[in-house]
Amino acid sequence: MDSVIDVIDVTKRYGPSRGVQGVSFSVRRGEVLGLLGPNGAGKTTTLRVITGFLPANGGRVLVEGHDIWEEPYEVRRRIGYLPDNPPLYPEMTVYEYLNFMGQLHELPAARRGVRIDEVAERLQLGDVLGRLIGRLSRGYRQRVGLAQAVLHEPPVLICDEPTVGLDPRQIAEMRELIRSFGQEHAVIFSSHILHEVRLLCSEIVIIHRGQVVTQGSPQDLTERLHGGTTQWLVRAKGPGDAVAAALRSVPGVHAVQEQPSPEGEAETAGVVRLLVEAGSTGGEDLADRLFGALAAGGWPARELRQLETSLEDVFLELTAAEQASSTTVAEPAHAKAGPQRGGGRR
């Protein structure tokens, strides 16, 4: 499937500081891509370049084949943007605001009314259409922001940390809304919250200090951290050296290490705790072979399970390695201040 968004070697500088450098990725329809990174990593700068709010110093952004610099109007027609603080007018009612946004998007009057009804039903805004935006809760204001982003039926939806400031129930609702839109749009979801990215995204781009550290599916990233290997925890009753030696002889096993019991966990006398590192393929077969080796030695197995590497582990290791080697300047604080004029692509 062809990509809807192509970000190609994008660079944005703020004077001598470098906001982002050489950022590249693509997003297809029906895909939710997570742009993950710590605060100040360059996520907002990247999104503002994609949407045309900021001019880049280099690189290209294509949306359905249209270049943001050569055809900015065509690109903006195809993008719905929900920033972390939606640009709402508190003195307007929800209906007045959505009608106004529909006019800006040049929706015909008859179509505007239909679309307002459709998005109000989908985002559960029907009961507040006549209320002033300034009197709505934060959760409802975020829904209104999402409504304006999808009102003109764009193929691309970009959400910049849309759950900031919401309570747990509102966060869950916003995630579900974004997930549903991801089935029919190409979605970029920016966050520094690992749990959100893991729940929502089929593809992840980790950005740190303005550069892409790595990208791939959550599963690809966790496997890549250990170089394509898996880790297994084995607890068995028997002499540690002998049990470890037997497990090392199992085909596919690379290393076996004796592990101390976690603090506060009492271990039964004679039970050894081992960490087994093996190839990433043949999970069930490997488990059978490990059990077989224990049974052959007469050492009763108390526990055998594959350990999952969390996305948190991946993120911390990759960003720590990048921080140790990189001298890139982090995204300046004023990058979130709003659209800027001047500058241009080089």
CSV table of C-alpha atoms in Angstrom, one decimal:
chain,number,residue,atom,x,y,z
A,1,MET,CA,0.0,0.0,0.0
A,2,ASP,CA,1.3,3.4,-1.0
A,3,SER,CA,2.1,5.9,1.8
A,4,VAL,CA,-0.2,8.9,2.4
A,5,ILE,CA,2.5,11.0,4.2
A,6,ASP,CA,6.2,11.1,3.3
A,7,VAL,CA,8.6,13.0,5.5
A,8,ILE,CA,11.9,13.1,3.8
A,9,ASP,CA,15.1,14.3,5.5
A,10,VAL,CA,13.5,17.3,7.1
A,11,THR,CA,15.7,19.8,9.0
A,12,LYS,CA,14.6,22.8,11.0
A,13,ARG,CA,16.9,25.2,12.7
A,14,TYR,CA,16.3,28.0,15.2
A,15,GLY,CA,19.3,30.3,14.6
A,16,PRO,CA,22.3,28.3,15.8
A,17,SER,CA,20.2,25.7,17.5
A,18,ARG,CA,19.0,22.6,15.6
A,19,GLY,CA,15.3,21.7,16.2
A,20,VAL,CA,15.2,18.6,14.0
A,21,GLN,CA,17.8,17.1,11.7
A,22,GLY,CA,17.3,14.6,8.9
A,23,VAL,CA,13.9,13.3,10.1
A,24,SER,CA,12.3,10.8,7.7
A,25,PHE,CA,9.3,8.4,7.9
A,26,SER,CA,6.2,7.5,6.0
A,27,VAL,CA,2.6,6.7,7.1
A,28,ARG,CA,0.0,4.7,5.2
A,29,ARG,CA,-3.8,4.9,5.3
A,30,GLY,CA,-5.2,2.8,8.1
A,31,GLU,CA,-1.9,3.2,10.1
A,32,VAL,CA,-1.4,5.0,13.4
A,33,LEU,CA,2.2,6.1,13.7
A,34,GLY,CA,3.5,7.1,17.1
A,35,LEU,CA,6.1,9.9,17.2
A,36,LEU,CA,7.7,9.1,20.6
A,37,GLY,CA,10.2,11.1,22.5
A,38,PRO,CA,10.9,13.0,25.7
A,39,ASN,CA,9.8,16.5,26.2
A,40,GLY,CA,11.9,18.8,23.9
A,41,ALA,CA,12.9,16.0,21.6
A,42,GLY,CA,11.6,17.7,18.5
A,43,LYS,CA,8.1,16.1,18.1
A,44,THR,CA,6.2,19.4,17.9
A,45,THR,CA,8.7,21.0,15.6
A,46,THR,CA,8.3,18.0,13.2
A,47,LEU,CA,4.5,18.2,13.3
A,48,ARG,CA,4.5,21.9,12.7
A,49,VAL,CA,6.7,21.4,9.7
A,50,ILE,CA,4.4,18.7,8.3
A,51,THR,CA,1.3,20.9,8.7
A,52,GLY,CA,3.0,24.0,7.2
A,53,PHE,CA,3.0,26.0,10.4
A,54,LEU,CA,6.8,26.2,10.4
A,55,PRO,CA,9.1,26.5,7.3
A,56,ALA,CA,11.8,23.9,7.2
A,57,ASN,CA,15.5,24.6,6.3
A,58,GLY,CA,15.7,21.4,4.2
A,59,GLY,CA,14.0,18.2,3.2
A,60,ARG,CA,10.5,17.5,1.8
A,61,VAL,CA,7.0,16.7,3.1
A,62,LEU,CA,4.6,15.1,0.7
A,63,VAL,CA,0.9,14.4,1.5
A,64,GLU,CA,-0.8,12.3,-1.2
A,65,GLY,CA,2.0,13.3,-3.5
A,66,HIS,CA,1.6,17.1,-2.9
A,67,ASP,CA,4.6,19.0,-1.6
A,68,ILE,CA,3.9,21.2,1.4
A,69,TRP,CA,6.2,24.0,0.0
A,70,GLU,CA,5.1,23.9,-3.6
A,71,GLU,CA,1.3,23.2,-3.0
A,72,PRO,CA,0.7,24.3,0.6
A,73,TYR,CA,-3.1,24.8,0.0
A,74,GLU,CA,-3.5,21.3,-1.4
A,75,VAL,CA,-1.6,19.8,1.6
A,76,ARG,CA,-3.5,21.7,4.2
A,77,ARG,CA,-6.8,20.6,2.7
A,78,ARG,CA,-5.7,17.0,3.3
A,79,ILE,CA,-4.6,17.4,6.9
A,80,GLY,CA,-6.6,17.6,10.2
A,81,TYR,CA,-4.5,18.9,13.0
A,82,LEU,CA,-5.2,18.6,16.8
A,83,PRO,CA,-2.4,20.5,18.6
A,84,ASP,CA,-1.8,20.0,22.3
A,85,ASN,CA,-3.9,23.2,23.0
A,86,PRO,CA,-6.6,23.4,20.3
A,87,PRO,CA,-7.2,26.9,18.9
A,88,LEU,CA,-10.8,27.3,20.2
A,89,TYR,CA,-12.8,30.5,20.6
A,90,PRO,CA,-14.4,30.4,24.1
A,91,GLU,CA,-17.0,33.1,23.3
A,92,MET,CA,-18.5,30.9,20.5
A,93,THR,CA,-20.9,28.0,20.9
A,94,VAL,CA,-19.7,24.6,19.7
A,95,TYR,CA,-22.0,24.8,16.7
A,96,GLU,CA,-20.9,28.3,15.8
A,97,TYR,CA,-17.3,27.3,16.0
A,98,LEU,CA,-17.6,24.2,13.9
A,99,ASN,CA,-19.7,26.1,11.4
A,100,PHE,CA,-17.0,28.8,11.2
A,101,MET,CA,-14.3,26.1,10.7
A,102,GLY,CA,-16.4,24.5,8.0
A,103,GLN,CA,-16.5,27.9,6.2
A,104,LEU,CA,-12.7,28.2,6.5
A,105,HIS,CA,-12.5,24.7,4.9
A,106,GLU,CA,-14.8,25.9,2.1
A,107,LEU,CA,-17.5,23.3,2.8
A,108,PRO,CA,-20.8,24.2,1.1
A,109,ALA,CA,-23.5,25.3,3.6
A,110,ALA,CA,-25.6,22.2,3.1
A,111,ARG,CA,-22.6,19.9,3.6
A,112,ARG,CA,-21.5,21.8,6.6
A,113,GLY,CA,-24.7,21.1,8.5
A,114,VAL,CA,-24.5,17.4,7.6
A,115,ARG,CA,-20.8,17.1,8.7
A,116,ILE,CA,-21.4,19.0,12.0
A,117,ASP,CA,-24.2,16.5,12.8
A,118,GLU,CA,-22.0,13.6,11.8
A,119,VAL,CA,-18.9,14.6,13.9
A,120,ALA,CA,-21.1,15.6,16.8
A,121,GLU,CA,-22.7,12.2,16.9
A,122,ARG,CA,-19.4,10.4,16.5
A,123,LEU,CA,-17.6,12.5,19.2
A,124,GLN,CA,-20.6,12.6,21.5
A,125,LEU,CA,-21.0,16.4,21.2
A,126,GLY,CA,-24.7,16.5,20.5
A,127,ASP,CA,-25.6,17.6,24.0
A,128,VAL,CA,-23.2,20.6,24.0
A,129,LEU,CA,-23.6,22.0,20.5
A,130,GLY,CA,-25.4,25.0,21.9
A,131,ARG,CA,-23.0,25.6,24.8
A,132,LEU,CA,-20.2,28.2,24.9
A,133,ILE,CA,-16.8,26.5,24.4
A,134,GLY,CA,-15.4,28.5,27.3
A,135,ARG,CA,-17.8,26.7,29.7
A,136,LEU,CA,-16.9,23.2,28.6
A,137,SER,CA,-14.6,20.8,30.5
A,138,ARG,CA,-11.1,20.1,29.3
A,139,GLY,CA,-12.3,16.8,27.9
A,140,TYR,CA,-15.1,18.3,25.9
A,141,ARG,CA,-12.8,21.0,24.6
A,142,GLN,CA,-10.4,18.3,23.3
A,143,ARG,CA,-13.4,16.6,21.6
A,144,VAL,CA,-14.3,20.0,19.9
A,145,GLY,CA,-10.7,20.3,18.8
A,146,LEU,CA,-10.8,16.8,17.3
A,147,ALA,CA,-14.1,17.6,15.7
A,148,GLN,CA,-12.6,20.6,13.8
A,149,ALA,CA,-9.7,18.5,12.8
A,150,VAL,CA,-11.8,15.9,11.0
A,151,LEU,CA,-14.7,18.1,9.9
A,152,HIS,CA,-13.5,18.5,6.3
A,153,GLU,CA,-12.9,14.7,6.0
A,154,PRO,CA,-9.1,14.8,5.6
A,155,PRO,CA,-7.1,11.6,4.8
A,156,VAL,CA,-4.5,12.7,7.4
A,157,LEU,CA,-5.0,13.3,11.1
A,158,ILE,CA,-2.2,14.7,13.2
A,159,CYS,CA,-2.6,14.7,17.0
A,160,ASP,CA,0.1,16.4,19.2
A,161,GLU,CA,-0.2,15.0,22.7
A,162,PRO,CA,-4.0,15.1,22.7
A,163,THR,CA,-4.5,13.6,26.2
A,164,VAL,CA,-2.4,16.1,28.2
A,165,GLY,CA,-4.5,17.5,31.1
A,166,LEU,CA,-7.3,14.9,30.8
A,167,ASP,CA,-8.5,12.7,33.6
A,168,PRO,CA,-8.2,8.9,33.3
A,169,ARG,CA,-11.7,8.4,31.9
A,170,GLN,CA,-11.2,11.2,29.3
A,171,ILE,CA,-7.8,9.8,28.3
A,172,ALA,CA,-9.4,6.4,27.6
A,173,GLU,CA,-12.1,8.0,25.6
A,174,MET,CA,-9.7,10.1,23.5
A,175,ARG,CA,-7.5,7.0,22.8
A,176,GLU,CA,-10.5,5.1,21.6
A,177,LEU,CA,-11.5,8.0,19.3
A,178,ILE,CA,-8.1,8.2,17.8
A,179,ARG,CA,-7.9,4.4,17.4
A,180,SER,CA,-11.2,4.5,15.5
A,181,PHE,CA,-10.0,7.3,13.2
A,182,GLY,CA,-6.9,5.3,12.6
A,183,GLN,CA,-8.9,2.7,10.7
A,184,GLU,CA,-9.7,5.1,7.9
A,185,HIS,CA,-7.1,7.8,8.1
A,186,ALA,CA,-3.3,8.0,8.1
A,187,VAL,CA,-2.7,9.2,11.7
A,188,ILE,CA,0.4,10.6,13.4
A,189,PHE,CA,0.1,10.5,17.2
A,190,SER,CA,2.7,12.4,19.2
A,191,SER,CA,3.4,11.5,22.8
A,192,HIS,CA,6.1,11.2,25.5
A,193,ILE,CA,3.9,8.6,27.3
A,194,LEU,CA,5.0,5.1,26.4
A,195,HIS,CA,1.8,3.4,27.5
A,196,GLU,CA,-0.3,5.4,25.1
A,197,VAL,CA,2.0,4.7,22.1
A,198,ARG,CA,2.0,1.0,22.9
A,199,LEU,CA,-1.8,0.9,23.0
A,200,LEU,CA,-2.5,3.0,19.9
A,201,CYS,CA,0.3,2.6,17.4
A,202,SER,CA,1.2,0.0,14.8
A,203,GLU,CA,4.4,1.8,13.9
A,204,ILE,CA,6.7,3.9,16.2
A,205,VAL,CA,9.3,6.5,15.4
A,206,ILE,CA,11.5,7.3,18.4
A,207,ILE,CA,13.0,10.8,18.2
A,208,HIS,CA,15.5,12.2,20.6
A,209,ARG,CA,17.5,15.5,20.5
A,210,GLY,CA,15.9,16.3,17.1
A,211,GLN,CA,16.9,13.0,15.3
A,212,VAL,CA,15.3,9.7,14.6
A,213,VAL,CA,16.9,7.1,16.9
A,214,THR,CA,15.0,4.1,15.5
A,215,GLN,CA,11.6,3.1,14.0
A,216,GLY,CA,9.6,0.0,13.6
A,217,SER,CA,6.6,-1.9,15.1
A,218,PRO,CA,6.5,-2.3,18.9
A,219,GLN,CA,7.5,-6.0,18.4
A,220,ASP,CA,10.3,-5.1,16.0
A,221,LEU,CA,11.8,-2.6,18.4
A,222,THR,CA,11.7,-4.9,21.4
A,223,GLU,CA,13.3,-7.8,19.5
A,224,ARG,CA,15.9,-5.4,18.1
A,225,LEU,CA,17.0,-4.4,21.6
A,226,HIS,CA,18.4,-7.9,22.2
A,227,GLY,CA,19.7,-8.5,18.7
A,228,GLY,CA,16.9,-10.9,17.8
A,229,THR,CA,17.2,-13.0,20.9
A,230,THR,CA,14.7,-14.0,23.5
A,231,GLN,CA,15.1,-14.3,27.3
A,232,TRP,CA,13.6,-17.0,29.4
A,233,LEU,CA,13.3,-17.4,33.2
A,234,VAL,CA,13.8,-20.9,34.5
A,235,ARG,CA,13.4,-22.0,38.1
A,236,ALA,CA,14.2,-25.6,38.9
A,237,LYS,CA,15.1,-27.7,41.9
A,238,GLY,CA,18.7,-28.9,41.5
A,239,PRO,CA,22.4,-27.9,41.6
A,240,GLY,CA,22.9,-24.6,39.8
A,241,ASP,CA,26.0,-25.5,37.8
A,242,ALA,CA,24.5,-28.8,36.6
A,243,VAL,CA,21.2,-27.4,35.7
A,244,ALA,CA,22.8,-24.5,33.8
A,245,ALA,CA,25.1,-26.8,31.9
A,246,ALA,CA,22.2,-29.0,30.8
A,247,LEU,CA,20.3,-26.0,29.5
A,248,ARG,CA,23.3,-24.7,27.7
A,249,SER,CA,23.4,-27.9,25.7
A,250,VAL,CA,19.8,-27.3,24.4
A,251,PRO,CA,19.9,-26.3,20.6
A,252,GLY,CA,19.2,-22.6,20.2
A,253,VAL,CA,20.4,-21.6,23.7
A,254,HIS,CA,23.2,-19.0,23.6
A,255,ALA,CA,23.8,-18.3,27.3
A,256,VAL,CA,22.6,-19.3,30.7
A,257,GLN,CA,23.2,-17.1,33.8
A,258,GLU,CA,22.3,-17.8,37.4
A,259,GLN,CA,20.1,-15.0,38.9
A,260,PRO,CA,19.5,-13.9,42.5
A,261,SER,CA,15.9,-14.0,43.8
A,262,PRO,CA,14.1,-10.7,43.8
A,263,GLU,CA,14.4,-8.8,47.0
A,264,GLY,CA,11.7,-9.9,49.5
A,265,GLU,CA,11.0,-13.1,47.6
A,266,ALA,CA,12.0,-16.2,49.7
A,267,GLU,CA,13.3,-19.0,47.5
A,268,THR,CA,12.7,-22.7,48.3
A,269,ALA,CA,15.9,-24.5,49.3
A,270,GLY,CA,17.6,-26.1,46.4
A,271,VAL,CA,15.7,-24.2,43.8
A,272,VAL,CA,18.0,-22.3,41.3
A,273,ARG,CA,16.9,-19.3,39.3
A,274,LEU,CA,18.4,-19.0,35.8
A,275,LEU,CA,18.2,-16.5,32.9
A,276,VAL,CA,18.3,-18.3,29.5
A,277,GLU,CA,19.1,-16.4,26.3
A,278,ALA,CA,18.1,-18.1,23.1
A,279,GLY,CA,17.3,-17.5,19.5
A,280,SER,CA,14.1,-15.6,18.8
A,281,THR,CA,12.4,-18.4,16.8
A,282,GLY,CA,10.7,-21.6,17.9
A,283,GLY,CA,9.2,-20.4,21.1
A,284,GLU,CA,7.0,-23.4,22.0
A,285,ASP,CA,9.6,-25.9,20.7
A,286,LEU,CA,12.3,-24.2,22.8
A,287,ALA,CA,10.1,-24.4,25.9
A,288,ASP,CA,9.6,-28.1,25.2
A,289,ARG,CA,13.3,-28.6,24.8
A,290,LEU,CA,14.1,-26.8,28.0
A,291,PHE,CA,11.5,-28.8,29.9
A,292,GLY,CA,13.0,-32.0,28.4
A,293,ALA,CA,16.5,-31.1,29.5
A,294,LEU,CA,15.3,-30.5,33.1
A,295,ALA,CA,13.3,-33.8,33.1
A,296,ALA,CA,16.3,-35.7,31.7
A,297,GLY,CA,18.5,-34.5,34.6
A,298,GLY,CA,15.8,-35.3,37.2
A,299,TRP,CA,15.4,-31.6,38.2
A,300,PRO,CA,11.7,-30.6,38.7
A,301,ALA,CA,10.8,-27.4,36.9
A,302,ARG,CA,9.1,-24.8,39.2
A,303,GLU,CA,8.8,-22.1,36.5
A,304,LEU,CA,9.6,-21.6,32.9
A,305,ARG,CA,8.4,-18.5,31.0
A,306,GLN,CA,9.6,-16.2,28.2
A,307,LEU,CA,10.4,-12.7,29.4
A,308,GLU,CA,8.9,-9.8,27.4
A,309,THR,CA,11.0,-6.7,26.8
A,310,SER,CA,8.9,-3.6,27.4
A,311,LEU,CA,8.8,-0.6,25.2
A,312,GLU,CA,10.0,1.3,28.2
A,313,ASP,CA,13.2,-0.8,28.1
A,314,VAL,CA,13.7,0.0,24.4
A,315,PHE,CA,13.1,3.7,24.9
A,316,LEU,CA,15.4,4.1,27.8
A,317,GLU,CA,18.2,2.2,26.3
A,318,LEU,CA,18.0,3.8,22.9
A,319,THR,CA,17.7,7.4,24.1
A,320,ALA,CA,20.5,6.8,26.7
A,321,ALA,CA,22.8,5.6,24.0
A,322,GLU,CA,21.9,8.6,21.8
A,323,GLN,CA,22.3,11.1,24.6
A,324,ALA,CA,25.8,9.7,25.3
A,325,SER,CA,27.0,10.1,21.8
A,326,SER,CA,25.0,13.1,20.4
A,327,THR,CA,25.7,16.8,20.6
A,328,THR,CA,22.4,17.8,19.0
A,329,VAL,CA,20.7,20.8,20.6
A,330,ALA,CA,17.2,20.0,21.9
A,331,GLU,CA,14.1,21.7,20.7
A,332,PRO,CA,13.9,25.2,22.0
A,333,ALA,CA,11.0,26.2,24.4
A,334,HIS,CA,9.6,28.7,21.9
A,335,ALA,CA,9.0,25.9,19.4
A,336,LYS,CA,5.5,25.3,21.0
A,337,ALA,CA,4.7,29.0,21.0
A,338,GLY,CA,2.8,29.0,17.8
A,339,PRO,CA,3.1,29.6,14.0
A,340,GLN,CA,6.1,31.7,12.9
A,341,ARG,CA,6.6,33.8,9.9
A,342,GLY,CA,9.7,34.3,7.8
A,343,GLY,CA,12.4,31.8,6.9
A,344,GLY,CA,12.1,29.3,4.2
A,345,ARG,CA,13.3,26.1,2.8
A,346,ARG,CA,16.8,25.9,1.6
